[in-house]
Short mmCIF file of C-alpha atoms in Angstrom, two decimals:
data_model
loop_
_atom_site.label_atom_id
_atom_site.label_comp_id
_atom_site.label_asym_id
_atom_site.label_seq_id
_atom_site.Cartn_x
_atom_site.Cartn_y
_atom_site.Cartn_z
CA MET A 123 -88.01 -91.02 96.87
CA ASN A 124 -88.43 -94.59 98.00
CA ASP A 125 -91.65 -93.60 99.81
CA ASP A 126 -93.08 -92.32 96.55
CA LEU A 127 -92.52 -95.69 94.93
CA VAL A 128 -94.26 -97.73 97.64
CA GLY A 129 -97.88 -98.64 96.81
CA THR A 130 -97.75 -97.10 93.37
CA PRO A 131 -98.91 -99.69 90.79
CA SER A 132 -96.81 -100.10 87.75
CA PRO A 133 -98.40 -99.74 84.32
CA GLY A 134 -97.81 -103.43 83.63
CA ALA A 135 -99.61 -104.58 86.77
CA THR A 136 -102.68 -102.46 85.97
CA GLY A 137 -103.00 -103.97 82.46
CA HIS A 138 -102.79 -107.52 83.87
CA ARG A 139 -105.74 -106.91 86.26
CA SER A 140 -107.84 -105.53 83.39
CA ASP A 141 -107.14 -108.60 81.24
CA VAL A 142 -108.17 -110.95 84.04
CA GLY A 143 -111.45 -109.06 84.59
CA TRP A 144 -112.28 -109.08 80.90
CA GLU A 145 -111.65 -112.82 80.59
CA ARG A 146 -113.80 -113.53 83.66
CA ALA A 147 -116.67 -111.45 82.28
CA THR A 148 -116.43 -113.16 78.90
CA LEU A 149 -116.44 -116.63 80.48
CA GLU A 150 -119.45 -115.71 82.59
CA LYS A 151 -121.33 -114.49 79.52
CA LEU A 152 -120.50 -117.68 77.63
CA ALA A 153 -121.58 -119.83 80.58
CA PHE A 154 -124.90 -117.99 80.97
CA SER A 155 -125.47 -118.15 77.21
CA ALA A 156 -124.85 -121.92 77.15
CA LEU A 157 -127.16 -122.36 80.14
CA ALA A 158 -129.88 -120.35 78.42
CA GLU A 159 -129.52 -122.45 75.26
CA GLN A 160 -129.76 -125.66 77.27
CA ARG A 161 -132.91 -124.43 78.98
CA ALA A 162 -134.45 -123.43 75.63
CA ALA A 163 -133.52 -126.81 74.13
CA ARG A 164 -135.14 -128.60 77.08
CA ARG A 165 -138.29 -126.54 76.69
CA TRP A 166 -138.50 -127.38 72.98
CA THR A 167 -137.84 -131.06 73.72
CA VAL A 168 -140.68 -131.11 76.25
CA PHE A 169 -142.93 -129.24 73.80
CA TRP A 170 -142.34 -131.70 70.93
CA ARG A 171 -142.75 -134.69 73.21
CA LEU A 172 -146.11 -133.36 74.31
CA MET A 173 -147.08 -132.74 70.68
CA TRP A 174 -146.15 -136.31 69.73
CA LEU A 175 -148.14 -137.66 72.69
CA LEU A 176 -151.16 -135.60 71.68
CA LEU A 177 -150.86 -136.77 68.07
CA ALA A 178 -150.50 -140.40 69.13
CA GLY A 179 -153.51 -140.04 71.44
CA ALA A 180 -155.60 -138.51 68.65
CA VAL A 181 -154.61 -141.29 66.24
CA LEU A 182 -155.44 -144.02 68.77
CA TRP A 183 -158.79 -142.38 69.52
CA MET A 184 -159.71 -142.28 65.82
CA VAL A 185 -158.54 -145.87 65.26
CA PHE A 186 -160.53 -147.24 68.19
CA ARG A 187 -163.49 -145.10 67.18
CA SER A 188 -163.38 -146.62 63.70
CA ASP A 189 -163.16 -150.13 65.15
CA ALA A 190 -166.50 -149.60 66.82
CA GLY A 191 -168.07 -150.09 63.38
CA VAL A 192 -171.65 -149.32 62.47
CA ALA A 193 -174.03 -149.13 65.39
CA SER A 194 -176.95 -151.49 65.27
CA VAL A 195 -180.01 -149.87 63.72
CA SER A 196 -183.20 -151.37 65.06
CA THR A 197 -185.62 -149.74 62.61
CA PRO A 198 -186.16 -151.47 59.26
CA HIS A 199 -183.65 -150.31 56.65
CA THR A 200 -181.66 -151.33 53.60
CA ALA A 201 -178.05 -152.22 54.36
CA LEU A 202 -175.57 -150.71 51.89
CA ILE A 203 -172.05 -151.97 51.14
CA GLU A 204 -170.00 -150.19 48.49
CA ILE A 205 -167.45 -152.02 46.35
CA ARG A 206 -165.41 -149.45 44.46
CA GLY A 207 -162.10 -149.51 42.63
CA GLU A 208 -159.70 -152.40 42.37
CA ILE A 209 -160.59 -155.56 44.26
CA ALA A 210 -157.29 -156.49 45.87
CA ALA A 211 -155.66 -157.27 49.19
CA GLY A 212 -154.86 -154.03 50.98
CA ALA A 213 -157.28 -152.01 48.83
CA GLU A 214 -160.51 -150.48 50.14
CA ALA A 215 -162.43 -153.18 48.26
CA SER A 216 -160.40 -156.02 49.78
CA ALA A 217 -162.00 -159.24 50.96
CA ASP A 218 -161.12 -158.34 54.53
CA ASN A 219 -163.01 -155.03 54.40
CA VAL A 220 -165.98 -156.32 52.42
CA VAL A 221 -166.44 -159.46 54.54
CA THR A 222 -166.34 -157.36 57.73
CA SER A 223 -169.01 -155.11 56.23
CA LEU A 224 -171.13 -158.08 55.17
CA ASN A 225 -171.09 -159.64 58.64
CA ALA A 226 -172.11 -156.35 60.27
CA ALA A 227 -174.98 -155.88 57.81
CA PHE A 228 -176.33 -159.41 58.02
CA GLU A 229 -176.16 -159.50 61.83
CA ASP A 230 -178.20 -156.31 62.22
CA ALA A 231 -181.79 -157.31 62.84
CA GLY A 232 -183.04 -154.07 61.29
CA ALA A 233 -181.41 -154.75 57.93
CA GLN A 234 -184.14 -156.09 55.64
CA ALA A 235 -181.72 -156.87 52.81
CA VAL A 236 -178.18 -156.08 51.70
CA VAL A 237 -177.37 -154.04 48.62
CA LEU A 238 -173.92 -154.16 47.03
CA LEU A 239 -173.29 -150.87 45.23
CA ILE A 240 -170.61 -151.80 42.68
CA ASP A 241 -168.35 -149.66 40.54
CA SER A 242 -165.21 -151.68 39.84
CA PRO A 243 -163.22 -152.90 36.82
CA GLY A 244 -162.25 -156.06 38.69
CA GLY A 245 -159.11 -157.33 40.34
CA SER A 246 -158.01 -160.43 42.20
CA PRO A 247 -159.97 -163.65 41.58
CA VAL A 248 -158.89 -164.85 45.02
CA GLN A 249 -160.33 -161.79 46.80
CA ALA A 250 -163.50 -161.99 44.72
CA GLY A 251 -163.85 -165.70 45.48
CA ILE A 252 -163.60 -165.10 49.22
CA ILE A 253 -166.31 -162.42 49.04
CA ASN A 254 -168.56 -164.57 46.83
CA ASP A 255 -168.29 -167.53 49.23
CA GLU A 256 -169.05 -165.33 52.23
CA ILE A 257 -172.15 -163.84 50.58
CA THR A 258 -173.43 -167.34 49.84
CA ARG A 259 -172.78 -168.48 53.42
CA LEU A 260 -174.39 -165.43 55.06
CA LYS A 261 -177.49 -165.57 52.84
CA ALA A 262 -178.15 -169.15 53.96
CA LEU A 263 -177.34 -168.40 57.60
CA HIS A 264 -179.48 -165.26 58.00
CA ASN A 265 -182.11 -165.87 55.30
CA LYS A 266 -181.66 -162.37 53.85
CA LYS A 267 -181.61 -161.27 50.23
CA VAL A 268 -178.62 -159.65 48.56
CA TYR A 269 -178.99 -157.30 45.60
CA ALA A 270 -176.25 -155.84 43.45
CA VAL A 271 -176.62 -152.37 41.94
CA VAL A 272 -174.11 -151.42 39.26
CA GLU A 273 -173.15 -147.81 38.66
CA GLU A 274 -170.49 -147.38 35.95
CA THR A 275 -168.70 -150.74 35.76
CA CYS A 276 -169.07 -154.29 37.04
CA ALA A 277 -166.43 -156.29 35.23
CA SER A 278 -164.26 -159.34 35.81
CA ALA A 279 -163.75 -159.93 39.57
CA ALA A 280 -166.52 -157.40 40.34
CA TYR A 281 -169.00 -159.47 38.33
CA TYR A 282 -167.64 -162.59 40.08
CA ILE A 283 -168.90 -160.99 43.32
CA ALA A 284 -172.18 -159.75 41.83
CA ALA A 285 -173.01 -163.27 40.62
CA ALA A 286 -173.66 -164.23 44.26
CA ALA A 287 -176.49 -161.67 44.51
CA ASP A 288 -180.12 -162.71 44.20
CA ASN A 289 -180.69 -159.99 41.60
CA ILE A 290 -178.45 -157.55 39.74
CA TYR A 291 -179.63 -154.09 38.65
CA VAL A 292 -177.81 -151.78 36.25
CA ASP A 293 -178.07 -148.54 34.33
CA LYS A 294 -178.64 -149.06 30.63
CA ALA A 295 -175.17 -147.63 29.93
CA SER A 296 -173.32 -149.57 32.65
CA LEU A 297 -170.46 -151.85 31.56
CA VAL A 298 -170.96 -155.45 32.65
CA GLY A 299 -169.20 -158.76 32.11
CA SER A 300 -165.58 -159.47 31.17
CA ILE A 301 -165.90 -163.10 32.25
CA GLY A 302 -162.30 -164.05 31.67
CA VAL A 303 -158.83 -164.23 33.21
CA LEU A 304 -155.60 -162.58 32.13
CA MET A 305 -151.94 -162.48 33.07
CA ASP A 306 -149.85 -159.83 31.36
CA GLY A 307 -146.23 -158.76 31.20
CA PHE A 308 -143.48 -157.56 28.86
CA GLY A 309 -140.63 -159.12 26.93
CA PHE A 310 -137.32 -157.25 26.51
CA THR A 311 -135.19 -159.86 24.76
CA GLY A 312 -135.13 -158.04 21.38
CA LEU A 313 -134.21 -154.73 23.01
CA MET A 314 -131.44 -156.41 25.02
CA ASP A 315 -129.96 -157.88 21.83
CA LYS A 316 -129.90 -154.43 20.21
CA LEU A 317 -128.26 -152.88 23.25
CA GLY A 318 -125.79 -155.69 23.64
CA VAL A 319 -127.01 -156.53 27.15
CA GLU A 320 -126.40 -160.07 28.38
CA ARG A 321 -128.90 -161.61 30.83
CA ARG A 322 -127.17 -163.58 33.60
CA LEU A 323 -129.77 -165.56 35.52
CA MET A 324 -129.11 -168.55 37.75
CA THR A 325 -131.92 -170.66 39.21
CA ALA A 326 -132.44 -173.92 41.06
CA GLY A 327 -135.50 -175.46 39.44
CA ALA A 328 -136.14 -175.69 35.72
CA ASN A 329 -139.23 -173.46 35.85
CA LYS A 330 -138.19 -171.01 38.56
CA ALA A 331 -137.61 -168.21 36.03
CA MET A 332 -140.91 -168.83 34.24
CA LEU A 333 -142.29 -165.63 32.66
CA ASP A 334 -139.01 -163.78 33.22
CA PRO A 335 -139.34 -160.70 30.95
CA PHE A 336 -135.62 -160.77 30.07
CA SER A 337 -135.62 -164.37 28.83
CA PRO A 338 -137.20 -165.87 25.68
CA GLN A 339 -140.60 -167.50 26.07
CA ASP A 340 -140.59 -171.25 26.55
CA ALA A 341 -143.36 -173.13 24.73
CA GLU A 342 -143.94 -175.66 27.53
CA GLN A 343 -144.06 -172.97 30.21
CA THR A 344 -146.45 -170.88 28.11
CA ALA A 345 -148.75 -173.89 27.69
CA TYR A 346 -148.66 -174.49 31.45
CA ILE A 347 -149.64 -170.90 32.22
CA GLN A 348 -152.42 -171.03 29.63
CA SER A 349 -153.73 -174.22 31.23
CA MET A 350 -153.74 -172.58 34.67
CA LEU A 351 -155.61 -169.53 33.31
CA GLY A 352 -158.12 -171.87 31.70
CA GLU A 353 -158.69 -173.59 35.03
CA ILE A 354 -159.37 -170.28 36.80
CA HIS A 355 -161.64 -169.23 33.92
CA SER A 356 -163.63 -172.44 34.40
CA GLN A 357 -164.02 -171.63 38.09
CA PHE A 358 -165.35 -168.19 37.13
CA ILE A 359 -167.83 -169.68 34.65
CA THR A 360 -169.04 -172.19 37.25
CA VAL A 361 -169.72 -169.37 39.74
CA VAL A 362 -171.64 -167.36 37.13
CA ARG A 363 -173.72 -170.35 36.09
CA ALA A 364 -174.53 -171.18 39.71
CA GLY A 365 -175.48 -167.60 40.51
CA ARG A 366 -177.51 -166.81 37.41
CA GLY A 367 -179.06 -170.23 36.84
CA GLU A 368 -181.65 -170.45 34.07
CA ARG A 369 -181.66 -166.66 33.66
CA LEU A 370 -178.28 -166.86 31.88
CA LYS A 371 -178.62 -167.08 28.10
CA GLU A 372 -175.14 -168.41 27.58
CA THR A 373 -173.30 -168.29 24.26
CA PRO A 374 -169.56 -168.65 23.55
CA ASP A 375 -169.34 -164.84 23.46
CA THR A 376 -170.96 -164.47 26.88
CA ILE A 377 -168.01 -166.08 28.63
CA SER A 378 -165.30 -164.91 26.23
CA GLY A 379 -164.21 -161.84 28.22
CA LEU A 380 -166.39 -159.36 26.31
CA VAL A 381 -167.94 -156.42 28.14
CA TRP A 382 -171.59 -155.56 27.53
CA SER A 383 -173.75 -152.50 28.04
CA GLY A 384 -176.32 -152.72 30.79
CA GLN A 385 -179.11 -152.95 28.23
CA LYS A 386 -177.43 -155.83 26.40
CA ALA A 387 -176.52 -157.54 29.68
CA ILE A 388 -180.24 -157.73 30.52
CA ALA A 389 -180.93 -159.48 27.22
CA LEU A 390 -178.10 -161.96 27.87
CA GLY A 391 -179.35 -162.74 31.37
CA LEU A 392 -176.19 -161.43 33.00
CA VAL A 393 -178.31 -158.98 35.01
CA ASP A 394 -181.98 -158.68 35.89
CA GLY A 395 -183.10 -155.16 35.10
CA LEU A 396 -182.63 -151.43 35.30
CA GLY A 397 -182.51 -149.82 38.71
CA SER A 398 -180.62 -147.51 41.04
CA LEU A 399 -179.86 -147.82 44.74
CA ASP A 400 -182.89 -145.70 45.68
CA TYR A 401 -185.13 -147.74 43.38
CA VAL A 402 -184.01 -151.07 44.88
CA ALA A 403 -184.36 -149.81 48.46
CA ARG A 404 -187.80 -148.35 47.80
CA GLU A 405 -189.38 -150.80 45.35
CA VAL A 406 -187.56 -154.10 45.93
CA VAL A 407 -186.46 -154.16 49.56
CA LYS A 408 -189.39 -151.95 50.65
CA ALA A 409 -187.15 -150.11 53.14
CA GLU A 410 -186.34 -146.62 51.90
CA GLU A 411 -183.92 -145.79 54.71
CA VAL A 412 -180.39 -146.76 53.60
CA VAL A 413 -177.67 -147.41 56.19
CA ASP A 414 -174.07 -147.61 54.99
CA TYR A 415 -172.09 -150.53 56.46
CA THR A 416 -169.05 -150.09 54.22
CA GLN A 417 -165.79 -150.65 56.08
CA ARG A 418 -163.52 -147.76 55.14
CA GLU A 419 -160.03 -146.76 56.14
CA ASN A 420 -160.52 -143.49 58.03
CA LEU A 421 -158.09 -140.68 58.75
CA GLY A 422 -156.98 -142.26 62.01
CA MET A 423 -156.01 -145.54 60.39
CA ARG A 424 -154.10 -143.74 57.64
CA LEU A 425 -152.26 -141.61 60.19
CA ALA A 426 -151.48 -144.70 62.27
CA ARG A 427 -149.95 -146.45 59.28
CA GLN A 428 -147.95 -143.38 58.29
CA LEU A 429 -146.81 -142.90 61.88
CA GLY A 430 -145.82 -146.54 62.05
CA ALA A 431 -143.89 -146.20 58.80
CA SER A 432 -142.09 -143.11 60.11
CA VAL A 433 -141.18 -144.84 63.37
CA GLY A 434 -140.05 -147.91 61.47
CA GLU A 435 -137.89 -145.81 59.17
CA GLY A 436 -136.33 -144.07 62.18
CA MET A 437 -135.56 -147.43 63.81
CA TYR A 438 -134.05 -148.70 60.58
CA LEU A 439 -131.82 -145.64 60.17
CA ALA A 440 -130.76 -145.79 63.81
CA ALA A 441 -129.92 -149.48 63.54
CA ARG A 442 -128.10 -148.92 60.27
CA SER A 443 -125.96 -146.17 61.78
CA SER A 444 -125.12 -148.47 64.72
CA GLY A 445 -123.94 -151.22 62.40
CA LEU A 446 -126.98 -153.56 62.58
CA LYS A 447 -128.15 -155.22 59.36
CA PHE A 448 -131.72 -155.81 58.15
CA LYS A 449 -132.02 -158.53 55.52
#
Protein backbone atom coordinates (compact mmCIF):
# COMPACT_ATOMS: atom_id res chain seq x y z
CA MET A 1 0.00 0.00 0.00
CA ASN A 2 2.84 2.32 0.86
CA ASP A 3 4.59 1.31 -2.40
CA ASP A 4 1.57 2.45 -4.36
CA LEU A 5 1.79 5.89 -2.82
CA VAL A 6 5.48 6.44 -3.62
CA GLY A 7 6.09 8.51 -6.78
CA THR A 8 2.41 9.16 -7.38
CA PRO A 9 1.85 12.92 -7.77
CA SER A 10 -0.96 14.41 -5.85
CA PRO A 11 -3.63 16.41 -7.67
CA GLY A 12 -2.47 19.60 -5.95
CA ALA A 13 1.14 19.22 -7.07
CA THR A 14 0.12 18.71 -10.71
CA GLY A 15 -1.97 21.93 -10.73
CA HIS A 16 0.95 23.93 -9.27
CA ARG A 17 3.32 22.85 -12.10
CA SER A 18 0.71 23.84 -14.72
CA ASP A 19 0.31 27.31 -13.17
CA VAL A 20 4.07 27.88 -13.19
CA GLY A 21 4.33 26.87 -16.87
CA TRP A 22 1.46 29.13 -17.87
CA GLU A 23 2.96 32.13 -16.07
CA ARG A 24 6.36 31.52 -17.66
CA ALA A 25 4.83 31.33 -21.14
CA THR A 26 2.82 34.50 -20.55
CA LEU A 27 5.89 36.40 -19.33
CA GLU A 28 7.89 35.23 -22.33
CA LYS A 29 5.15 36.41 -24.70
CA LEU A 30 5.00 39.79 -22.97
CA ALA A 31 8.79 40.14 -23.10
CA PHE A 32 8.95 39.27 -26.81
CA SER A 33 6.03 41.61 -27.52
CA ALA A 34 7.74 44.50 -25.70
CA LEU A 35 10.99 43.77 -27.55
CA ALA A 36 9.18 43.77 -30.88
CA GLU A 37 7.52 47.11 -30.04
CA GLN A 38 10.87 48.61 -29.08
CA ARG A 39 12.40 47.45 -32.35
CA ALA A 40 9.47 48.88 -34.33
CA ALA A 41 9.72 52.17 -32.44
CA ARG A 42 13.45 52.37 -33.19
CA ARG A 43 12.81 51.71 -36.86
CA TRP A 44 10.20 54.48 -37.01
CA THR A 45 12.52 56.85 -35.13
CA VAL A 46 15.31 56.17 -37.63
CA PHE A 47 12.85 56.59 -40.51
CA TRP A 48 11.57 59.99 -39.32
CA ARG A 49 15.07 61.21 -38.58
CA LEU A 50 16.08 60.37 -42.12
CA MET A 51 12.98 62.11 -43.46
CA TRP A 52 13.79 65.26 -41.46
CA LEU A 53 17.38 65.18 -42.71
CA LEU A 54 16.20 64.83 -46.30
CA LEU A 55 13.73 67.69 -45.85
CA ALA A 56 16.36 69.91 -44.25
CA GLY A 57 18.79 69.08 -47.06
CA ALA A 58 16.18 69.92 -49.70
CA VAL A 59 15.35 73.22 -48.00
CA LEU A 60 19.03 74.20 -47.73
CA TRP A 61 19.60 73.29 -51.38
CA MET A 62 16.69 75.48 -52.50
CA VAL A 63 17.76 78.36 -50.25
CA PHE A 64 21.36 78.33 -51.49
CA ARG A 65 20.11 77.90 -55.05
CA SER A 66 17.96 81.00 -54.66
CA ASP A 67 20.90 82.95 -53.20
CA ALA A 68 22.79 82.42 -56.42
CA GLY A 69 20.54 85.09 -57.95
CA VAL A 70 20.22 85.85 -61.63
CA ALA A 71 23.10 84.67 -63.75
CA SER A 72 24.87 87.33 -65.73
CA VAL A 73 23.48 87.64 -69.24
CA SER A 74 26.08 88.87 -71.67
CA THR A 75 23.78 89.51 -74.63
CA PRO A 76 22.00 92.87 -74.78
CA HIS A 77 18.66 92.78 -72.96
CA THR A 78 16.18 94.80 -70.94
CA ALA A 79 16.42 94.20 -67.20
CA LEU A 80 13.04 93.76 -65.51
CA ILE A 81 12.23 94.32 -61.82
CA GLU A 82 8.65 93.86 -60.64
CA ILE A 83 7.22 95.89 -57.77
CA ARG A 84 3.87 94.39 -56.81
CA GLY A 85 1.61 94.64 -53.79
CA GLU A 86 2.31 96.50 -50.59
CA ILE A 87 5.68 98.19 -50.26
CA ALA A 88 6.72 97.24 -46.75
CA ALA A 89 9.50 95.63 -44.75
CA GLY A 90 9.16 91.86 -44.96
CA ALA A 91 6.92 92.03 -48.04
CA GLU A 92 7.98 90.87 -51.51
CA ALA A 93 8.23 94.53 -52.54
CA SER A 94 10.46 95.46 -49.59
CA ALA A 95 13.43 97.77 -49.97
CA ASP A 96 15.74 94.86 -49.22
CA ASN A 97 14.41 92.76 -52.10
CA VAL A 98 14.10 95.61 -54.60
CA VAL A 99 17.56 97.05 -53.85
CA THR A 100 19.12 93.58 -54.26
CA SER A 101 17.35 93.27 -57.61
CA LEU A 102 18.47 96.74 -58.69
CA ASN A 103 22.12 96.06 -57.92
CA ALA A 104 22.05 92.78 -59.87
CA ALA A 105 20.43 94.47 -62.88
CA PHE A 106 22.71 97.50 -62.97
CA GLU A 107 25.88 95.43 -62.55
CA ASP A 108 25.07 93.16 -65.50
CA ALA A 109 26.92 94.49 -68.52
CA GLY A 110 24.28 93.06 -70.85
CA ALA A 111 21.45 95.07 -69.30
CA GLN A 112 20.86 98.07 -71.57
CA ALA A 113 18.33 99.66 -69.21
CA VAL A 114 16.20 98.78 -66.20
CA VAL A 115 12.41 98.66 -66.31
CA LEU A 116 10.36 98.79 -63.11
CA LEU A 117 7.05 97.01 -63.72
CA ILE A 118 4.78 98.50 -61.04
CA ASP A 119 1.40 97.43 -59.75
CA SER A 120 1.12 98.66 -56.17
CA PRO A 121 -1.24 100.82 -54.08
CA GLY A 122 1.68 102.07 -52.00
CA GLY A 123 2.97 101.41 -48.53
CA SER A 124 5.83 102.58 -46.35
CA PRO A 125 7.40 105.97 -47.17
CA VAL A 126 10.61 104.76 -45.55
CA GLN A 127 10.88 101.69 -47.81
CA ALA A 128 9.98 103.77 -50.85
CA GLY A 129 12.57 106.40 -49.91
CA ILE A 130 15.32 103.79 -49.65
CA ILE A 131 14.44 102.41 -53.09
CA ASN A 132 14.21 105.90 -54.64
CA ASP A 133 17.64 106.86 -53.26
CA GLU A 134 19.20 103.64 -54.52
CA ILE A 135 17.79 104.11 -58.03
CA THR A 136 19.24 107.63 -58.12
CA ARG A 137 22.65 106.40 -56.92
CA LEU A 138 22.84 103.46 -59.34
CA LYS A 139 21.78 105.55 -62.35
CA ALA A 140 24.67 107.94 -61.72
CA LEU A 141 27.14 105.13 -60.98
CA HIS A 142 26.38 102.94 -64.01
CA ASN A 143 25.04 105.55 -66.45
CA LYS A 144 21.96 103.46 -67.27
CA LYS A 145 18.39 104.56 -67.81
CA VAL A 146 15.50 103.47 -65.63
CA TYR A 147 11.93 103.32 -66.94
CA ALA A 148 8.77 102.68 -64.97
CA VAL A 149 5.85 100.83 -66.56
CA VAL A 150 2.56 100.95 -64.67
CA GLU A 151 0.02 98.17 -65.00
CA GLU A 152 -3.07 98.67 -62.80
CA THR A 153 -1.94 101.02 -60.02
CA CYS A 154 1.00 103.23 -59.12
CA ALA A 155 -0.10 105.19 -56.08
CA SER A 156 1.41 106.77 -53.00
CA ALA A 157 4.72 105.04 -52.09
CA ALA A 158 4.72 103.27 -55.48
CA TYR A 159 4.67 106.63 -57.25
CA TYR A 160 7.39 107.82 -54.84
CA ILE A 161 9.57 105.06 -56.36
CA ALA A 162 8.46 105.70 -59.95
CA ALA A 163 9.42 109.37 -59.64
CA ALA A 164 13.09 108.29 -59.71
CA ALA A 165 12.66 106.80 -63.21
CA ASP A 166 13.76 108.68 -66.31
CA ASN A 167 10.35 108.09 -67.90
CA ILE A 168 7.06 106.62 -66.71
CA TYR A 169 4.68 104.76 -69.02
CA VAL A 170 1.10 103.80 -68.22
CA ASP A 171 -2.08 102.34 -69.65
CA LYS A 172 -4.76 104.94 -70.25
CA ALA A 173 -6.87 103.34 -67.50
CA SER A 174 -4.05 102.93 -64.95
CA LEU A 175 -4.47 104.65 -61.57
CA VAL A 176 -1.63 107.05 -60.78
CA GLY A 177 -0.81 109.55 -58.06
CA SER A 178 -2.07 109.75 -54.48
CA ILE A 179 0.74 112.13 -53.52
CA GLY A 180 -0.10 112.33 -49.84
CA VAL A 181 0.46 110.78 -46.43
CA LEU A 182 -2.01 109.28 -43.99
CA MET A 183 -2.13 107.78 -40.52
CA ASP A 184 -5.38 106.10 -39.53
CA GLY A 185 -6.88 104.46 -36.49
CA PHE A 186 -10.07 104.12 -34.44
CA GLY A 187 -11.55 105.74 -31.35
CA PHE A 188 -13.60 103.68 -28.88
CA THR A 189 -14.24 106.20 -26.12
CA GLY A 190 -17.98 106.60 -26.87
CA LEU A 191 -18.51 102.84 -26.99
CA MET A 192 -16.63 102.40 -23.71
CA ASP A 193 -18.88 104.97 -22.03
CA LYS A 194 -21.98 103.10 -23.21
CA LEU A 195 -20.62 99.78 -21.99
CA GLY A 196 -19.45 101.21 -18.71
CA VAL A 197 -15.82 100.24 -19.37
CA GLU A 198 -13.16 102.23 -17.55
CA ARG A 199 -9.77 102.71 -19.24
CA ARG A 200 -6.87 102.34 -16.79
CA LEU A 201 -3.67 103.49 -18.47
CA MET A 202 -0.45 104.48 -16.72
CA THR A 203 2.48 106.04 -18.58
CA ALA A 204 5.78 107.74 -17.88
CA GLY A 205 5.92 110.60 -20.36
CA ALA A 206 3.09 113.00 -21.11
CA ASN A 207 2.80 111.90 -24.75
CA LYS A 208 3.56 108.20 -24.41
CA ALA A 209 -0.09 107.23 -24.95
CA MET A 210 -0.50 109.51 -27.96
CA LEU A 211 -3.11 108.17 -30.42
CA ASP A 212 -4.34 105.59 -27.90
CA PRO A 213 -7.71 104.47 -29.37
CA PHE A 214 -9.26 104.10 -25.90
CA SER A 215 -8.47 107.66 -24.78
CA PRO A 216 -9.97 110.98 -25.97
CA GLN A 217 -8.04 112.88 -28.61
CA ASP A 218 -5.75 115.61 -27.33
CA ALA A 219 -5.66 118.79 -29.43
CA GLU A 220 -1.93 119.40 -28.97
CA GLN A 221 -1.03 115.80 -29.80
CA THR A 222 -3.28 115.88 -32.87
CA ALA A 223 -1.57 119.07 -34.07
CA TYR A 224 1.84 117.45 -33.56
CA ILE A 225 0.89 114.40 -35.62
CA GLN A 226 -0.55 116.62 -38.35
CA SER A 227 2.69 118.60 -38.44
CA MET A 228 4.72 115.39 -38.78
CA LEU A 229 2.48 114.16 -41.63
CA GLY A 230 2.91 117.53 -43.33
CA GLU A 231 6.68 117.20 -43.08
CA ILE A 232 6.64 113.75 -44.72
CA HIS A 233 4.24 115.06 -47.38
CA SER A 234 6.72 117.84 -48.15
CA GLN A 235 9.46 115.25 -48.57
CA PHE A 236 7.23 113.36 -51.02
CA ILE A 237 6.50 116.52 -53.01
CA THR A 238 10.21 117.38 -53.16
CA VAL A 239 11.02 113.92 -54.58
CA VAL A 240 8.27 114.23 -57.21
CA ARG A 241 9.40 117.70 -58.25
CA ALA A 242 13.02 116.55 -58.51
CA GLY A 243 12.09 113.49 -60.54
CA ARG A 244 9.59 115.06 -62.91
CA GLY A 245 11.20 118.48 -63.27
CA GLU A 246 9.60 120.82 -65.81
CA ARG A 247 7.35 118.03 -67.10
CA LEU A 248 5.20 118.35 -63.96
CA LYS A 249 2.24 120.69 -64.44
CA GLU A 250 1.67 121.20 -60.75
CA THR A 251 -1.58 122.49 -59.26
CA PRO A 252 -2.85 122.25 -55.66
CA ASP A 253 -4.89 119.21 -56.72
CA THR A 254 -1.87 117.42 -58.16
CA ILE A 255 -0.28 117.02 -54.74
CA SER A 256 -3.49 116.75 -52.72
CA GLY A 257 -3.64 112.94 -52.59
CA LEU A 258 -5.98 112.54 -55.57
CA VAL A 259 -5.58 109.57 -57.90
CA TRP A 260 -5.68 110.11 -61.65
CA SER A 261 -6.30 107.91 -64.67
CA GLY A 262 -3.32 107.20 -66.85
CA GLN A 263 -4.68 109.47 -69.56
CA LYS A 264 -5.13 112.37 -67.14
CA ALA A 265 -1.75 111.71 -65.51
CA ILE A 266 -0.10 112.30 -68.90
CA ALA A 267 -1.80 115.69 -69.18
CA LEU A 268 -0.66 116.61 -65.65
CA GLY A 269 2.94 115.61 -66.36
CA LEU A 270 2.89 112.90 -63.71
CA VAL A 271 3.82 110.35 -66.39
CA ASP A 272 5.25 110.52 -69.90
CA GLY A 273 3.07 108.42 -72.16
CA LEU A 274 1.24 105.22 -72.94
CA GLY A 275 3.23 102.03 -73.15
CA SER A 276 3.57 98.44 -71.99
CA LEU A 277 6.63 96.45 -70.94
CA ASP A 278 7.04 94.98 -74.44
CA TYR A 279 6.68 98.43 -76.02
CA VAL A 280 9.34 99.97 -73.77
CA ALA A 281 11.76 97.07 -74.29
CA ARG A 282 11.27 97.12 -78.06
CA GLU A 283 10.85 100.81 -78.89
CA VAL A 284 12.57 102.68 -76.05
CA VAL A 285 15.36 100.45 -74.77
CA LYS A 286 15.83 98.80 -78.19
CA ALA A 287 16.45 95.41 -76.54
CA GLU A 288 13.47 93.11 -77.00
CA GLU A 289 14.83 90.32 -74.83
CA VAL A 290 13.58 90.84 -71.25
CA VAL A 291 15.43 89.27 -68.32
CA ASP A 292 13.70 89.21 -64.93
CA TYR A 293 15.94 90.24 -62.01
CA THR A 294 13.15 90.39 -59.43
CA GLN A 295 14.23 89.01 -56.06
CA ARG A 296 11.46 86.68 -54.93
CA GLU A 297 10.98 84.48 -51.91
CA ASN A 298 11.01 80.95 -53.34
CA LEU A 299 9.63 77.71 -51.94
CA GLY A 300 12.88 76.90 -50.17
CA MET A 301 12.96 80.18 -48.27
CA ARG A 302 9.32 79.80 -47.23
CA LEU A 303 9.95 76.24 -46.05
CA ALA A 304 13.05 77.36 -44.17
CA ARG A 305 11.10 80.04 -42.33
CA GLN A 306 8.26 77.66 -41.53
CA LEU A 307 10.74 75.01 -40.39
CA GLY A 308 12.49 77.58 -38.24
CA ALA A 309 9.17 78.63 -36.74
CA SER A 310 8.28 75.00 -35.99
CA VAL A 311 11.65 74.36 -34.36
CA GLY A 312 11.37 77.59 -32.39
CA GLU A 313 7.89 76.66 -31.20
CA GLY A 314 9.15 73.23 -30.11
CA MET A 315 12.03 74.81 -28.18
CA TYR A 316 9.64 77.24 -26.54
CA LEU A 317 7.23 74.49 -25.47
CA ALA A 318 10.09 72.34 -24.20
CA ALA A 319 11.53 75.22 -22.20
CA ARG A 320 8.12 76.13 -20.88
CA SER A 321 7.48 72.59 -19.68
CA SER A 322 10.90 72.59 -17.94
CA GLY A 323 10.09 75.78 -16.06
CA LEU A 324 12.12 78.29 -18.14
CA LYS A 325 10.55 81.68 -18.90
CA PHE A 326 10.67 83.68 -22.14
CA LYS A 327 9.93 87.37 -21.68
